[in-house]
XYZ file of C-alpha atoms in Angstrom:
769
model
C 104.381 -30.682 -212.727
C 108.100 -31.143 -213.566
C 110.943 -29.607 -211.573
C 114.022 -28.807 -213.618
C 115.388 -25.696 -211.835
C 115.068 -24.098 -208.441
C 115.801 -20.726 -206.682
C 116.795 -20.557 -203.076
C 116.236 -17.220 -201.296
C 118.641 -16.747 -198.429
C 122.271 -17.982 -198.393
C 122.516 -18.613 -194.649
C 123.366 -21.918 -193.037
C 120.260 -23.678 -194.267
C 119.669 -21.856 -197.568
C 123.199 -22.528 -198.894
C 123.032 -26.191 -197.912
C 119.596 -26.676 -199.494
C 120.995 -25.172 -202.774
C 123.976 -27.602 -202.390
C 121.781 -30.582 -202.091
C 119.706 -29.617 -205.191
C 123.114 -29.384 -206.980
C 123.883 -32.886 -205.679
C 120.968 -34.233 -207.689
C 122.118 -32.357 -210.827
C 119.462 -29.638 -210.526
C 120.904 -26.133 -211.125
C 119.917 -23.554 -208.545
C 119.843 -19.743 -208.233
C 121.031 -18.712 -204.751
C 120.103 -15.164 -203.809
C 120.662 -13.038 -200.735
C 120.467 -9.352 -199.725
C 123.601 -8.715 -201.828
C 125.520 -10.885 -204.249
C 128.457 -10.681 -201.917
C 126.368 -12.160 -199.016
C 125.267 -14.945 -201.372
C 128.963 -15.616 -202.365
C 129.964 -15.731 -198.744
C 127.089 -18.090 -197.912
C 128.275 -20.489 -200.656
C 131.851 -20.235 -199.604
C 130.897 -21.074 -195.982
C 128.959 -24.074 -197.215
C 131.994 -25.290 -199.204
C 134.075 -25.379 -196.012
C 131.517 -27.217 -193.833
C 132.235 -30.714 -192.357
C 130.510 -32.921 -192.996
C 130.631 -31.688 -196.626
C 127.127 -30.673 -198.020
C 128.335 -31.450 -201.606
C 128.716 -34.866 -203.132
C 131.905 -33.967 -205.122
C 134.337 -31.117 -205.142
C 132.898 -29.637 -208.252
C 129.116 -29.915 -207.526
C 128.948 -26.347 -206.251
C 129.428 -25.113 -209.808
C 125.685 -25.799 -210.502
C 124.801 -22.856 -208.237
C 124.482 -19.364 -209.613
C 124.577 -16.374 -207.276
C 122.824 -13.014 -207.112
C 121.084 -10.427 -205.016
C 117.444 -9.795 -204.190
C 117.495 -6.300 -205.769
C 119.319 -7.043 -208.958
C 118.352 -10.705 -209.631
C 114.933 -11.439 -208.153
C 113.340 -11.267 -211.628
C 115.435 -14.317 -212.478
C 113.224 -16.457 -210.229
C 110.687 -16.481 -213.196
C 112.983 -19.135 -214.658
C 112.630 -21.438 -211.618
C 110.073 -24.205 -211.307
C 110.483 -24.276 -207.529
C 111.349 -21.312 -205.256
C 112.530 -22.035 -201.626
C 112.398 -19.169 -199.154
C 115.081 -19.613 -196.364
C 115.667 -16.193 -194.970
C 115.786 -15.271 -191.234
C 113.010 -16.593 -189.061
C 111.029 -13.395 -188.689
C 107.559 -13.250 -190.113
C 107.653 -9.670 -191.325
C 110.808 -10.142 -193.202
C 109.586 -13.292 -194.822
C 106.178 -11.712 -195.809
C 107.982 -8.718 -197.295
C 110.139 -10.837 -199.484
C 107.242 -13.184 -200.472
C 105.363 -10.073 -201.579
C 108.142 -9.421 -204.092
C 108.293 -13.080 -205.067
C 104.589 -13.026 -205.928
C 105.258 -10.200 -208.328
C 108.370 -11.814 -209.989
C 107.547 -15.482 -210.187
C 106.076 -17.333 -213.164
C 102.488 -18.400 -212.733
C 102.384 -22.082 -211.905
C 105.789 -22.204 -210.213
C 106.012 -23.711 -206.710
C 106.918 -21.554 -203.799
C 107.770 -22.921 -200.317
C 109.178 -21.809 -197.007
C 111.884 -23.628 -195.066
C 110.570 -22.047 -191.768
C 110.916 -24.294 -188.777
C 107.782 -23.028 -187.130
C 106.186 -19.925 -188.418
C 102.562 -20.647 -189.553
C 102.617 -21.491 -193.329
C 99.166 -19.978 -193.968
C 100.074 -16.818 -192.195
C 103.022 -16.298 -194.404
C 100.850 -16.360 -197.538
C 98.277 -13.843 -196.290
C 97.675 -11.223 -198.979
C 99.257 -13.190 -201.762
C 97.625 -13.872 -205.118
C 95.377 -16.921 -205.638
C 97.867 -18.588 -207.899
C 100.596 -18.066 -205.397
C 98.558 -19.553 -202.552
C 97.604 -22.534 -204.620
C 101.240 -23.223 -205.227
C 102.462 -22.404 -201.681
C 103.413 -24.752 -198.964
C 106.026 -25.404 -196.261
C 109.128 -27.556 -196.945
C 111.051 -28.010 -193.673
C 114.473 -29.427 -194.291
C 116.457 -30.653 -191.353
C 120.085 -29.592 -190.813
C 122.364 -30.795 -192.440
C 119.951 -31.257 -195.452
C 122.281 -33.663 -197.252
C 122.478 -36.056 -194.417
C 119.221 -35.910 -192.594
C 116.603 -38.007 -194.378
C 113.454 -36.087 -193.255
C 111.480 -33.467 -195.098
C 108.344 -32.168 -193.481
C 105.902 -30.953 -196.140
C 103.264 -28.576 -194.767
C 100.364 -27.682 -197.143
C 97.672 -25.146 -196.423
C 93.980 -25.660 -197.099
C 94.523 -23.744 -200.344
C 97.557 -25.619 -201.544
C 96.857 -27.670 -204.760
C 97.117 -31.440 -204.318
C 99.139 -31.528 -207.493
C 101.623 -29.278 -205.878
C 101.923 -31.439 -202.756
C 102.324 -34.542 -205.050
C 104.939 -32.888 -207.185
C 107.105 -31.725 -204.291
C 106.713 -34.937 -202.334
C 107.602 -37.058 -205.336
C 110.590 -34.919 -206.289
C 111.880 -34.821 -202.735
C 111.468 -38.587 -202.421
C 113.124 -39.759 -205.702
C 115.478 -36.841 -206.551
C 116.442 -35.416 -203.163
C 116.333 -38.768 -201.412
C 114.068 -37.502 -198.636
C 111.658 -39.360 -196.408
C 108.596 -37.147 -196.817
C 106.036 -36.646 -194.061
C 103.000 -34.539 -194.623
C 102.529 -32.435 -191.505
C 99.743 -30.185 -190.232
C 100.276 -26.470 -190.060
C 100.754 -26.492 -186.273
C 103.333 -24.924 -183.948
C 106.720 -26.109 -185.044
C 105.122 -28.933 -186.994
C 106.011 -32.468 -185.810
C 109.705 -33.076 -185.199
C 110.678 -29.837 -183.467
C 107.567 -29.943 -181.289
C 108.200 -33.396 -179.943
C 111.961 -33.139 -179.892
C 112.001 -29.870 -177.942
C 109.528 -31.237 -175.429
C 111.728 -34.172 -174.765
C 114.733 -31.823 -174.434
C 113.031 -29.506 -171.927
C 112.025 -32.480 -169.754
C 115.659 -33.473 -169.646
C 116.946 -29.924 -169.023
C 114.630 -29.725 -165.959
C 116.345 -32.648 -164.385
C 119.829 -31.197 -164.898
C 118.689 -27.792 -163.707
C 117.436 -29.406 -160.451
C 120.911 -30.910 -159.960
C 119.568 -34.514 -160.170
C 121.656 -35.604 -163.016
C 124.951 -34.392 -164.572
C 125.427 -33.594 -168.220
C 127.703 -36.664 -168.716
C 125.031 -38.950 -167.109
C 122.316 -37.619 -169.380
C 124.383 -38.006 -172.527
C 125.398 -41.534 -171.466
C 121.732 -42.525 -171.099
C 120.162 -40.738 -174.054
C 122.554 -41.865 -176.775
C 123.108 -45.378 -178.212
C 121.514 -47.196 -175.141
C 118.193 -45.804 -176.359
C 119.102 -46.230 -180.026
C 119.908 -42.638 -180.603
C 123.001 -40.758 -182.006
C 126.264 -40.653 -180.014
C 125.803 -36.856 -179.727
C 122.890 -37.738 -177.427
C 121.274 -34.554 -175.763
C 123.931 -31.930 -174.925
C 126.434 -32.482 -177.685
C 123.466 -32.247 -180.126
C 122.362 -28.985 -178.564
C 125.870 -27.599 -178.864
C 125.978 -28.509 -182.595
C 122.485 -27.128 -183.320
C 123.166 -23.840 -181.455
C 121.719 -23.228 -177.989
C 120.547 -19.809 -179.159
C 118.628 -21.297 -182.001
C 116.896 -23.780 -179.730
C 116.015 -21.019 -177.261
C 114.501 -18.929 -180.004
C 112.394 -21.831 -181.102
C 111.250 -22.599 -177.545
C 110.180 -18.970 -176.937
C 108.170 -18.893 -180.237
C 106.617 -22.296 -179.543
C 105.550 -21.222 -176.033
C 103.890 -18.048 -177.548
C 102.021 -20.023 -180.115
C 100.835 -22.751 -177.698
C 99.391 -20.175 -175.293
C 97.691 -22.033 -172.426
C 97.417 -25.400 -174.199
C 97.794 -28.508 -172.035
C 101.459 -29.078 -171.245
C 102.478 -25.565 -172.100
C 103.997 -24.937 -168.702
C 106.932 -27.154 -169.823
C 107.911 -24.710 -172.543
C 110.269 -22.592 -170.519
C 114.108 -22.593 -170.650
C 115.622 -23.255 -167.179
C 117.359 -20.178 -165.698
C 120.811 -21.630 -166.135
C 120.215 -21.910 -169.919
C 118.984 -18.308 -169.971
C 122.201 -17.210 -168.222
C 124.266 -19.181 -170.782
C 122.542 -17.319 -173.597
C 123.127 -14.020 -171.936
C 126.845 -14.803 -171.742
C 127.091 -15.974 -175.334
C 127.619 -19.572 -174.485
C 125.681 -20.793 -177.553
C 127.465 -24.003 -178.269
C 130.029 -25.094 -180.852
C 129.972 -21.961 -182.975
C 130.896 -19.910 -179.912
C 133.493 -22.409 -178.693
C 131.563 -23.131 -175.556
C 128.189 -24.456 -174.679
C 127.501 -27.460 -172.511
C 130.929 -28.685 -173.492
C 134.135 -26.717 -174.206
C 137.257 -27.911 -175.983
C 140.418 -26.688 -174.374
C 143.953 -27.192 -175.812
C 146.709 -28.490 -173.605
C 150.349 -27.430 -173.870
C 151.189 -30.606 -175.802
C 148.784 -29.641 -178.521
C 146.153 -32.224 -177.583
C 142.694 -31.141 -176.504
C 140.549 -31.818 -173.468
C 136.733 -31.699 -173.515
C 135.530 -29.981 -170.428
C 131.971 -30.074 -169.103
C 129.732 -27.236 -167.953
C 128.697 -27.061 -164.275
C 125.099 -25.736 -164.480
C 125.194 -24.334 -161.044
C 128.224 -22.069 -161.552
C 128.420 -21.872 -165.392
C 132.098 -22.861 -165.190
C 133.788 -25.748 -166.797
C 135.421 -28.776 -165.145
C 137.060 -31.916 -166.225
C 134.622 -34.548 -167.579
C 133.495 -37.206 -165.144
C 132.887 -40.778 -166.207
C 129.316 -41.598 -165.345
C 128.784 -44.502 -163.009
C 125.593 -46.164 -164.319
C 126.008 -49.886 -164.024
C 122.746 -50.826 -165.747
C 124.106 -49.306 -169.006
C 127.035 -51.708 -168.919
C 124.717 -54.621 -167.836
C 122.377 -54.050 -170.782
C 124.992 -53.196 -173.423
C 125.092 -56.836 -174.588
C 121.280 -56.892 -175.261
C 121.087 -56.769 -178.990
C 117.398 -56.307 -179.310
C 116.825 -52.566 -178.829
C 113.206 -52.971 -177.691
C 114.217 -55.410 -175.036
C 117.170 -53.169 -173.895
C 114.898 -50.024 -173.625
C 112.267 -52.037 -171.688
C 114.874 -53.419 -169.309
C 116.421 -49.917 -168.727
C 112.980 -48.328 -168.233
C 111.985 -50.921 -165.605
C 115.319 -50.678 -163.739
C 115.267 -49.690 -160.078
C 118.227 -47.405 -160.461
C 119.133 -43.895 -161.638
C 118.770 -44.817 -165.234
C 115.313 -46.325 -164.802
C 114.205 -43.352 -162.710
C 115.483 -40.941 -165.289
C 113.551 -42.601 -168.181
C 110.403 -42.860 -166.128
C 110.499 -39.220 -165.191
C 111.471 -37.907 -168.701
C 110.807 -40.375 -171.334
C 107.391 -41.459 -170.012
C 105.874 -38.011 -169.951
C 107.323 -37.220 -173.359
C 105.641 -40.343 -174.853
C 102.232 -39.491 -173.195
C 102.551 -35.844 -174.369
C 103.263 -37.061 -177.833
C 100.101 -39.271 -177.821
C 98.178 -36.171 -176.715
C 99.265 -33.827 -179.458
C 99.622 -36.248 -182.357
C 96.053 -35.753 -183.699
C 96.752 -31.996 -183.864
C 100.173 -32.053 -185.530
C 100.302 -35.276 -187.656
C 97.995 -37.494 -189.744
C 99.065 -40.726 -187.977
C 101.203 -42.217 -185.211
C 103.259 -43.890 -188.028
C 104.166 -40.404 -189.390
C 105.319 -39.308 -185.912
C 107.559 -42.346 -185.577
C 109.033 -41.655 -189.113
C 109.726 -38.074 -188.250
C 111.649 -38.842 -185.164
C 113.631 -41.616 -186.863
C 114.346 -39.716 -190.042
C 114.930 -36.244 -188.588
C 116.442 -36.956 -185.135
C 118.150 -40.333 -185.651
C 116.020 -42.220 -183.184
C 116.126 -45.935 -184.093
C 112.656 -46.284 -182.377
C 110.013 -43.495 -182.761
C 107.852 -42.437 -179.819
C 105.044 -44.957 -180.486
C 107.636 -47.731 -181.231
C 109.013 -46.906 -177.763
C 105.524 -47.099 -176.212
C 105.079 -50.491 -177.817
C 108.397 -51.784 -176.628
C 107.853 -50.658 -172.993
C 104.068 -51.341 -172.780
C 101.357 -48.797 -172.702
C 100.360 -49.314 -169.160
C 103.932 -49.186 -167.885
C 104.363 -45.797 -169.741
C 101.165 -44.403 -168.109
C 101.959 -45.638 -164.737
C 105.308 -43.843 -164.791
C 103.807 -40.657 -166.306
C 101.157 -40.633 -163.508
C 103.928 -40.796 -160.919
C 106.154 -38.069 -162.469
C 103.687 -35.815 -164.292
C 100.108 -36.379 -163.138
C 98.994 -33.153 -164.847
C 99.437 -34.770 -168.249
C 96.584 -37.293 -167.431
C 94.353 -34.839 -165.692
C 91.899 -35.051 -168.606
C 92.292 -38.848 -169.068
C 94.401 -41.179 -171.109
C 94.972 -39.964 -174.628
C 92.777 -41.856 -177.063
C 95.768 -43.114 -179.024
C 96.849 -45.099 -175.943
C 93.418 -45.667 -174.426
C 91.852 -47.439 -177.421
C 94.415 -50.267 -177.546
C 94.031 -50.735 -173.773
C 90.322 -51.078 -174.144
C 90.952 -53.840 -176.662
C 93.197 -55.642 -174.080
C 96.470 -54.654 -175.867
C 99.611 -53.270 -174.488
C 100.842 -51.854 -177.820
C 99.535 -49.871 -180.702
C 100.853 -52.402 -183.243
C 103.088 -55.421 -183.564
C 106.633 -54.351 -184.416
C 107.905 -51.176 -185.968
C 106.023 -48.652 -188.116
C 105.310 -50.048 -191.608
C 107.151 -48.792 -194.638
C 105.892 -45.358 -195.842
C 104.957 -46.799 -199.293
C 104.631 -50.279 -200.897
C 107.841 -49.846 -202.923
C 109.981 -48.837 -199.893
C 111.847 -51.347 -197.684
C 110.932 -54.293 -199.954
C 113.320 -56.615 -198.268
C 111.659 -56.170 -194.896
C 108.243 -56.808 -196.619
C 109.481 -59.930 -198.272
C 110.765 -61.299 -194.912
C 107.456 -60.528 -193.269
C 105.713 -62.737 -195.800
C 108.125 -65.610 -194.892
C 110.119 -65.426 -198.052
C 113.448 -66.488 -196.470
C 114.752 -69.374 -198.674
C 117.851 -70.136 -196.588
C 119.624 -68.631 -193.692
C 122.815 -68.863 -191.544
C 124.392 -66.639 -188.885
C 125.988 -64.222 -191.430
C 123.415 -63.920 -194.276
C 120.090 -65.060 -195.720
C 118.631 -65.776 -199.159
C 115.262 -63.915 -199.529
C 112.773 -64.250 -202.364
C 111.960 -60.680 -203.420
C 109.309 -61.819 -205.842
C 109.111 -61.430 -209.674
C 111.920 -64.081 -209.998
C 114.488 -62.100 -207.940
C 116.600 -63.587 -205.085
C 118.411 -61.518 -202.577
C 121.530 -62.172 -200.607
C 121.071 -60.244 -197.379
C 124.003 -59.775 -194.878
C 122.996 -59.523 -191.184
C 126.127 -60.024 -189.168
C 127.410 -57.245 -186.846
C 128.249 -54.278 -189.087
C 127.610 -56.837 -191.919
C 131.206 -58.032 -191.709
C 132.102 -60.715 -194.240
C 133.067 -63.967 -192.610
C 132.857 -67.638 -193.675
C 129.078 -67.691 -193.178
C 128.630 -64.797 -195.566
C 130.975 -66.240 -198.111
C 129.022 -69.573 -198.004
C 125.829 -67.720 -198.575
C 127.161 -65.820 -201.546
C 128.123 -69.093 -203.105
C 124.676 -70.543 -202.252
C 122.956 -67.433 -203.587
C 124.576 -67.772 -207.023
C 123.748 -71.477 -207.237
C 120.073 -70.954 -206.105
C 119.562 -67.993 -208.458
C 121.006 -69.882 -211.374
C 118.654 -72.789 -210.765
C 115.391 -71.131 -209.650
C 115.458 -67.346 -210.224
C 115.922 -64.893 -213.064
C 118.445 -62.627 -211.258
C 120.292 -62.028 -207.995
C 120.590 -58.884 -205.861
C 123.100 -58.535 -203.106
C 122.021 -55.928 -200.510
C 120.432 -55.183 -197.250
C 118.413 -52.516 -195.458
C 120.934 -51.810 -192.663
C 122.771 -48.520 -192.318
C 125.939 -50.058 -193.828
C 126.314 -52.586 -196.608
C 129.484 -54.003 -195.076
C 132.348 -52.826 -192.878
C 134.626 -55.426 -194.515
C 136.041 -58.810 -193.728
C 136.081 -60.394 -190.270
C 139.380 -58.991 -188.895
C 138.972 -60.617 -185.465
C 138.754 -64.095 -187.055
C 141.764 -63.338 -189.239
C 143.819 -62.175 -186.274
C 142.988 -65.304 -184.240
C 143.820 -67.564 -187.102
C 147.165 -65.723 -187.683
C 148.110 -65.844 -184.064
C 147.534 -69.578 -184.126
C 149.543 -69.769 -187.378
C 146.659 -71.441 -189.193
C 147.947 -70.409 -192.588
C 146.210 -73.035 -194.494
C 142.913 -72.089 -193.082
C 143.568 -68.404 -193.943
C 144.506 -69.406 -197.491
C 141.354 -71.445 -197.770
C 139.164 -68.553 -196.643
C 140.761 -66.116 -199.002
C 140.358 -68.558 -201.941
C 136.732 -69.070 -200.995
C 136.074 -65.350 -200.905
C 137.882 -64.864 -204.314
C 135.773 -67.746 -205.782
C 132.544 -66.274 -204.342
C 133.256 -62.883 -206.046
C 134.272 -64.579 -209.266
C 130.924 -66.587 -209.100
C 129.074 -63.283 -208.815
C 130.908 -61.871 -211.843
C 130.419 -64.962 -214.088
C 126.961 -66.046 -212.776
C 124.395 -67.336 -215.318
C 121.993 -64.650 -214.148
C 122.640 -60.917 -213.744
C 123.879 -59.868 -210.343
C 123.103 -56.436 -209.112
C 124.902 -55.303 -205.887
C 123.193 -52.527 -203.840
C 125.695 -50.901 -201.523
C 124.831 -48.163 -198.961
C 126.677 -46.441 -196.118
C 130.041 -47.992 -195.263
C 131.188 -50.344 -198.035
C 134.762 -51.120 -197.093
C 137.360 -53.779 -197.854
C 135.644 -57.012 -198.593
C 132.336 -55.240 -199.066
C 133.901 -53.007 -201.775
C 135.316 -56.125 -203.383
C 131.887 -57.668 -203.679
C 130.731 -54.377 -205.365
C 133.554 -54.539 -207.838
C 132.396 -57.935 -209.046
C 128.772 -57.160 -209.849
C 127.291 -57.107 -213.265
C 125.649 -53.801 -212.283
C 125.771 -51.672 -209.202
C 122.718 -49.776 -207.797
C 124.234 -47.728 -205.059
C 122.709 -45.467 -202.403
C 123.781 -41.848 -202.852
C 125.337 -41.808 -199.431
C 127.894 -44.528 -200.007
C 131.373 -44.482 -198.489
C 133.090 -47.057 -200.667
C 136.757 -47.982 -200.440
C 139.518 -50.635 -200.375
C 140.963 -49.982 -196.893
C 143.028 -53.079 -196.400
C 146.341 -51.257 -196.464
C 145.341 -49.440 -193.310
C 145.535 -52.719 -191.442
C 148.846 -53.882 -193.137
C 147.304 -55.975 -195.939
C 146.187 -55.581 -199.513
C 142.757 -56.373 -201.054
C 142.786 -60.075 -201.803
C 139.212 -61.121 -202.633
C 139.668 -59.900 -206.143
C 139.897 -56.085 -205.285
C 143.478 -55.587 -206.389
C 142.837 -57.697 -209.417
C 139.753 -55.773 -210.389
C 141.358 -52.270 -209.889
C 144.241 -53.506 -212.104
C 141.815 -54.693 -214.756
C 139.863 -51.451 -214.726
C 143.005 -49.390 -214.969
C 144.026 -51.556 -218.058
C 140.602 -51.040 -219.614
C 140.736 -47.250 -219.076
C 143.802 -46.940 -221.339
C 143.175 -45.026 -224.561
C 143.167 -47.277 -227.626
C 146.544 -47.747 -229.174
C 148.530 -46.443 -226.215
C 151.423 -48.392 -224.728
C 151.878 -46.176 -221.632
C 150.589 -48.428 -218.854
C 151.797 -46.208 -215.963
C 149.235 -43.348 -215.660
C 146.141 -45.464 -215.175
C 147.967 -47.997 -213.027
C 149.470 -45.296 -210.928
C 146.018 -43.740 -210.218
C 144.594 -47.121 -209.304
C 147.693 -47.891 -207.187
C 147.353 -44.636 -205.248
C 143.657 -45.260 -204.648
C 144.421 -48.623 -203.011
C 147.682 -47.698 -201.397
C 146.234 -44.688 -199.711
C 143.067 -46.663 -198.721
C 140.929 -43.960 -200.329
C 137.215 -43.958 -199.334
C 134.693 -42.085 -201.407
C 132.819 -39.095 -199.685
C 129.730 -40.080 -201.683
C 128.696 -42.535 -204.261
C 129.231 -40.005 -207.023
C 132.767 -39.572 -205.702
C 133.197 -43.366 -205.869
C 133.078 -42.961 -209.656
C 136.110 -40.623 -209.608
C 137.979 -43.231 -207.614
C 137.091 -46.019 -209.988
C 134.968 -48.031 -207.631
C 131.949 -47.433 -209.791
C 131.644 -47.486 -213.602
C 129.517 -45.300 -215.893
C 126.997 -48.185 -216.259
C 126.419 -48.220 -212.487
C 123.514 -46.173 -211.076
C 122.636 -44.184 -207.995
C 119.436 -44.232 -205.841
C 118.991 -41.071 -203.746
C 116.420 -42.436 -201.331
C 118.010 -45.244 -199.236
C 114.643 -46.843 -198.651
C 114.089 -47.323 -202.417
C 117.499 -48.887 -202.978
C 116.507 -52.506 -203.206
C 113.368 -51.766 -205.194
C 115.594 -49.947 -207.736
C 118.146 -52.782 -207.625
C 115.399 -55.189 -208.318
C 114.129 -53.153 -211.224
C 117.686 -52.887 -212.609
C 118.138 -56.678 -212.458
C 114.756 -57.287 -214.185
C 115.873 -54.799 -216.887
C 119.121 -56.716 -217.400
C 117.033 -59.913 -217.844
C 114.903 -58.197 -220.517
C 118.072 -56.980 -222.243
C 119.018 -60.639 -222.735
C 121.805 -60.780 -220.163
C 124.688 -63.219 -220.975
C 127.539 -64.005 -218.625
C 130.786 -62.167 -219.794
C 133.596 -64.118 -221.259
C 136.609 -64.786 -218.945
C 139.367 -62.159 -219.102
C 142.372 -64.121 -220.178
C 144.565 -61.428 -221.711
C 144.791 -58.454 -219.261
C 147.424 -55.969 -220.265
C 150.056 -55.387 -217.544
C 153.151 -53.215 -217.485
C 155.653 -55.653 -215.961
C 158.991 -54.489 -214.654
C 158.873 -50.993 -216.136
C 155.701 -50.148 -214.250
C 156.881 -51.969 -211.124
C 160.144 -49.990 -211.163
C 158.270 -46.637 -211.451
C 155.841 -47.558 -208.618
C 158.742 -48.687 -206.446
C 160.517 -45.393 -207.099
C 157.551 -43.435 -205.891
C 157.365 -45.649 -202.792
C 161.052 -45.020 -202.099
C 160.749 -41.258 -202.495
C 157.729 -41.148 -200.095
C 159.699 -43.129 -197.538
C 162.714 -40.828 -197.967
C 160.469 -37.803 -197.370
C 159.174 -39.309 -194.186
C 155.654 -39.649 -195.406
C 155.482 -43.414 -195.016
C 156.974 -46.047 -192.725
C 159.219 -49.060 -193.531
C 156.175 -51.273 -193.191
C 154.198 -49.082 -195.594
C 157.073 -49.556 -197.990
C 156.817 -53.435 -197.740
C 153.077 -53.215 -198.270
C 153.441 -50.801 -201.202
C 155.941 -53.020 -202.969
C 153.750 -56.101 -202.522
C 150.707 -54.147 -204.013
C 152.834 -52.771 -206.815
C 154.034 -56.248 -207.815
C 150.456 -57.433 -208.108
C 149.359 -54.390 -210.144
C 152.328 -54.681 -212.423
C 151.248 -58.279 -213.237
C 154.256 -59.805 -211.247
C 157.901 -59.572 -212.083
C 157.674 -59.651 -215.859
C 160.688 -58.436 -217.931
C 158.398 -56.509 -220.312
C 154.745 -55.480 -220.822
C 152.619 -58.583 -221.275
C 149.232 -60.060 -220.633
C 147.917 -62.218 -217.781
C 144.766 -63.974 -216.769
C 142.431 -63.039 -213.949
C 143.500 -66.134 -212.083
C 147.065 -65.173 -212.246
C 146.293 -61.791 -210.677
C 144.131 -63.543 -208.040
C 147.035 -65.800 -207.204
C 149.427 -62.887 -206.910
C 147.087 -60.876 -204.678
C 146.461 -63.891 -202.448
C 150.170 -64.662 -202.099
C 150.941 -61.060 -201.164
C 148.086 -61.096 -198.593
C 149.325 -64.357 -197.010
C 152.917 -62.963 -196.721
C 151.726 -59.761 -195.088
C 149.406 -61.381 -192.617
C 152.379 -63.168 -191.105
C 154.114 -59.859 -190.405
C 154.341 -58.812 -186.792
C 153.597 -55.142 -187.735
C 150.563 -56.064 -189.682
C 149.124 -57.955 -186.653
C 149.864 -54.918 -184.516
C 147.826 -52.817 -187.030
C 144.949 -55.270 -186.938
C 144.889 -55.329 -183.182
C 145.041 -51.556 -182.973
C 142.189 -51.116 -185.335
C 139.957 -53.645 -183.578
C 140.729 -51.943 -180.280
C 140.343 -48.299 -181.338
C 138.568 -48.277 -184.640
C 141.547 -46.235 -186.055
C 144.540 -47.201 -188.203
C 148.011 -47.530 -186.764
C 151.120 -46.145 -188.555
C 153.949 -48.310 -187.443
């Protein structure tokens, strides 16, 4: 079964964003609602959302609009029809009856319901409809959350499940988990249980909202939005609706007594305090007279707002330096303080409850862990947490806080390992969902590390492929990383067919090591800085001119020096969610590891044949670097010139290195040969330099940039013009490298540049001085 076109029924928050994500993959979609105007409004709302559901500003044009009454017949042209109307079973059934009459036989139909029984929705439908019917539960926002729960019924054809799963994996970039048709499936069932356990503690006045969010965010390997900020974003009314429905469906099942909203949350809903969309929920943003905003916190007892209070939880500070998440969670859980007590009274029962219900809602403990990681941003899923803490420790804590959970004995998923004398279900984290996912992790598990230092490793990926993996904090590029890039090229040239540069972390690289640079500059170790910049330039040039093909596989943040590595690849295989940019100007510098050189070369190469007007392409490249532009997606990176037409995109992050490996092997089969050195790069000289300087001067006169920005801009312009040449000419790559390095060294000695670096290191934000 092949999927070339889709129809999405319902242009609400989820429907419009699902259509948007299909468009991101190049698949045209028909978006219908009660009226064409409602569909138009839904699409317009989606186009204003932040974060943006679209990869590029023009992606929305792949979406066609219409109404149920006038255009439902057009779903006969769709290979996959996704229902995403309001969460009411009668409304959904009524629409699906019309869909059954209008669809083409053999087309796939699915529902995005977050909890209504999938089989019940298809009652009364034709045999062909039921064979091609299933649940496809996207998580909000669909572009950014990796998870897709696929829920077949006993009548769903296996071919349909395989077609949807395969398309979602490779085209939509989803982590697919097959869930059972149980109340609220897997993720919402477990996530809401955990939330209600936490709400009960706040309702009892035992913990403040700030304390809960301090504990349940990054210290546990979870998003910064933690518990209450997440609820405000999701919509407290939406969560309340799901809880009520789940309680009704669970009936008197074990643990069902937990499925009740605390009275203070019920009162919040009665007063319309539904979260961010209402302007107030557990937090409220309030503007001050000076235009700045304060974030106020709800007092659950009075439903009034007060100033935020900094939690005093010393164990969180004491464990912040523990880099191993499993060790940190284990330490916090065992602590004899408020944090430890909170985790033993909320996390422990959640983990035991998860073990109880897993056989009814999922096909394996691994799937449950994947759901919570992919859909809720947990770095450790429930069973990975059990393994980190220890089964007996979890059971002992649950017995103390929630003895009713163990009234019928220990859940088999926890009891069986204990009977074998084990304190964990498995060693380490859940395995990859398929053999061709997370291949770097698999290679390291089979002891394929060839060489390693503190910043990076060389890993044998098999089939004649070597990988340079970064593993410093945020994968920043320091001297260790540069050394390993050189070593990788040498090792690959001697003993391998190709080289891949990539990793399986969230971010490819946040850039060069600014802290080291700052320390060296403060000590005035200019020769050391010069040597490091030269070494980084040489490493990137070694990648470009290697005897074997080099494929770089960026994902997530790919900034500064990380972007410069990408620019020097033979080919790039990039994850779709890539935020790529040369951001050095933001800290008072210019790209000097070949980034300015490469953007200049690419601008020259983009000039139409026979033209002598150097300015337009150079000006575009200059503005990209000078404004430190970062792509909003990998497709957007093409527009900015960071990626070329020959570079490819992988939608599923966990497939990235497998695709990069395949791309490298393909280059070998094509008979790769290293490119010749670029010794005659066209540059505009003084004419281009004068035009660029004029633009800089006018921006300064208009008050848009500071005097230090002017200095940086002129240095950058000089490099991109090829230096101070009296007329258009040609230069070599090495001449451009020398120019950018000299500009970098002159800027790093400026007081205002050092102030920018210090500010960025301290706040994570740029300073305009």
